Coordinates of C-alpha atoms in Angstrom, one line a residue:
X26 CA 116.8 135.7 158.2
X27 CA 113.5 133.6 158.9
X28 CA 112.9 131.4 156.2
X29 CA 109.3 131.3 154.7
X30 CA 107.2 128.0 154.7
X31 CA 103.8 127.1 153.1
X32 CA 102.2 124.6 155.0
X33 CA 99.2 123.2 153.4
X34 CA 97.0 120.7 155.5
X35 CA 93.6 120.7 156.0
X36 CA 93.8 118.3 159.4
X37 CA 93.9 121.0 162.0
X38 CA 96.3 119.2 164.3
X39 CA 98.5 118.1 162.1
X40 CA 98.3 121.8 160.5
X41 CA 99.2 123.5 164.8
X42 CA 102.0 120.7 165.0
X43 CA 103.7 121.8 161.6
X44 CA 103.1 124.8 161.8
X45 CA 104.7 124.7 165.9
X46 CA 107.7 122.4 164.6
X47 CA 108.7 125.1 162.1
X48 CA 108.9 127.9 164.2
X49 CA 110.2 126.7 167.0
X50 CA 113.4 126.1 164.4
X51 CA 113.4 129.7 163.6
X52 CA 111.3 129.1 159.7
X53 CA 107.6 131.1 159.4
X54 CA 105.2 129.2 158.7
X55 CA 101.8 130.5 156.4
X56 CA 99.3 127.6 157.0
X57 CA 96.8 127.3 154.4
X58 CA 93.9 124.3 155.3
X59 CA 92.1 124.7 151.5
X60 CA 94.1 123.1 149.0
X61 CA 92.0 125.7 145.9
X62 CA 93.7 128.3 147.9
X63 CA 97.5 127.3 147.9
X64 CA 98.9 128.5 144.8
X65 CA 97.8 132.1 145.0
X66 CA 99.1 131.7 148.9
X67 CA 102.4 130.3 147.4
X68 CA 102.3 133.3 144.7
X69 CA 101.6 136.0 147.6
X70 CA 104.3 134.7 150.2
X71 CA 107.0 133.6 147.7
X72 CA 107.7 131.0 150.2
X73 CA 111.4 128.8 150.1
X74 CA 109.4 125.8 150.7
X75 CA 106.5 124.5 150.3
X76 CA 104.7 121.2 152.9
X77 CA 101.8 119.7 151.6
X78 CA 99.1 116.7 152.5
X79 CA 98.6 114.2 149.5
X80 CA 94.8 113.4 150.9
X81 CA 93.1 116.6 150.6
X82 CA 89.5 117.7 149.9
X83 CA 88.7 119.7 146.7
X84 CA 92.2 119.0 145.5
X85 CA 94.4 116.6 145.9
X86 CA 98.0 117.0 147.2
X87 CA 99.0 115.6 143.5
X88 CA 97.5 117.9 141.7
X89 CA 98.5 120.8 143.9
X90 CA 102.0 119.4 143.4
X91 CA 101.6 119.6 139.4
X92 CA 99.8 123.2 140.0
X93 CA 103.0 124.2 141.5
X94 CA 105.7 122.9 139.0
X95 CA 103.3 124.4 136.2
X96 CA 103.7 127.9 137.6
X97 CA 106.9 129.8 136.6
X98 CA 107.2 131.5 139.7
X99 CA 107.1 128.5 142.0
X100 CA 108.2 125.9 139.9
X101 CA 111.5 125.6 141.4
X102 CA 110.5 125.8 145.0
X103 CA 111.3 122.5 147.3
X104 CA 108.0 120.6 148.1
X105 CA 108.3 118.3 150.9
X106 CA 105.2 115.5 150.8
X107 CA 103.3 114.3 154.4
X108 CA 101.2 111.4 153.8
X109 CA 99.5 108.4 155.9
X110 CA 100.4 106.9 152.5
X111 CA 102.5 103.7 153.0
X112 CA 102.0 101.7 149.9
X113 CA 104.9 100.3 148.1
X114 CA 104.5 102.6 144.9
X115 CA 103.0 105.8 146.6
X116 CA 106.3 107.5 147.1
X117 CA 107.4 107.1 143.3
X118 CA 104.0 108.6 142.0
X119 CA 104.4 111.1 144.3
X120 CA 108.0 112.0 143.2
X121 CA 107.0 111.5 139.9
X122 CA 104.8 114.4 140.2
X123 CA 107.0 116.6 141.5
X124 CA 107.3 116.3 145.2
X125 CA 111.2 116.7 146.0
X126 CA 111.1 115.2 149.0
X127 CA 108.1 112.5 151.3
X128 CA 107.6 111.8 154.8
X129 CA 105.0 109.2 155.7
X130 CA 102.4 110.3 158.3
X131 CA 102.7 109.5 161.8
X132 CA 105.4 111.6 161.3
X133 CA 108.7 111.6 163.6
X134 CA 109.5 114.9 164.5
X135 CA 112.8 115.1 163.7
X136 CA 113.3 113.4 161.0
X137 CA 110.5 116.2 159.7
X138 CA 112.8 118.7 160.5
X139 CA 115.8 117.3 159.0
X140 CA 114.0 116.9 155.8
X141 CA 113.3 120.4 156.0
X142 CA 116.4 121.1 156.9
X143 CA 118.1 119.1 154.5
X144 CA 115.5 120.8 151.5
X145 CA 116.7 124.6 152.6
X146 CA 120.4 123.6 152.5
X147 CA 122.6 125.9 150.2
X148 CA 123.9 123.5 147.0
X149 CA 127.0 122.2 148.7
X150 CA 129.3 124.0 145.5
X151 CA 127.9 127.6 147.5
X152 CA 129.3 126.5 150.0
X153 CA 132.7 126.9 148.7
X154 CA 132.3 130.6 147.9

């Protein structure tokens, strides 16, 4: 079964080449480009992961993060981080506010995927039943 993704970007060709990426690996993707709008996308598609920008208008991809892990119903739900951040601390403020997983923008295309990948695994102890 397809697994659902929420893509949140608000660059629109980084948004089609996400978007693209995941379904040509069998997820479906909801693309949302307003960061005010992502949580009550995320609430309406219940999605199994969530990819979001850090540099965002409105809101930024921190706070989104925080929005998420506040909310019961999605608090639990893999976020994966793309950022043109490259600073030496950006990646630990970025986990630190939630973000389960960062890739750096330019992104490489398959190490996006194997992130993804990698964040929609089964627990390995699953495994064994």
């Amino acid at each position: 079964m397809p697994r659902p993704v929420l893509v949140v970007e608000d660059n629109e060709l980084n948004l089609k080449l996400f978007c693209d990426l995941l379904r040509a690996h069998g997820f479906v993707p909801t693309p949302v480009r307003d960061g005010r709008e992502a949580v009550a996308k995320a609430r309406e598609t219940a999605p199994d992961l969530i990819v979001t920008d850090i540099q965002l208008p409105h809101v930024t991809g921190l706070e989104l993060i925080q929005r998420f892990r506040a909310d019961p119903r999605l608090k639990h739900v893999p976020i994966m981080a793309v950022t043109a951040y490259a600073g030496h601390d950006d990646e630990a403020r970025i986990r630190a506010a939630g973000a389960t997983a960062y890739v750096s923008k330019p992104i490489s295309v398959l190490r996006f995927i194997e992130e993804v990948r990698a964040l929609l695994a089964p627990p390995a102890d699953s495994a064994a039943t």
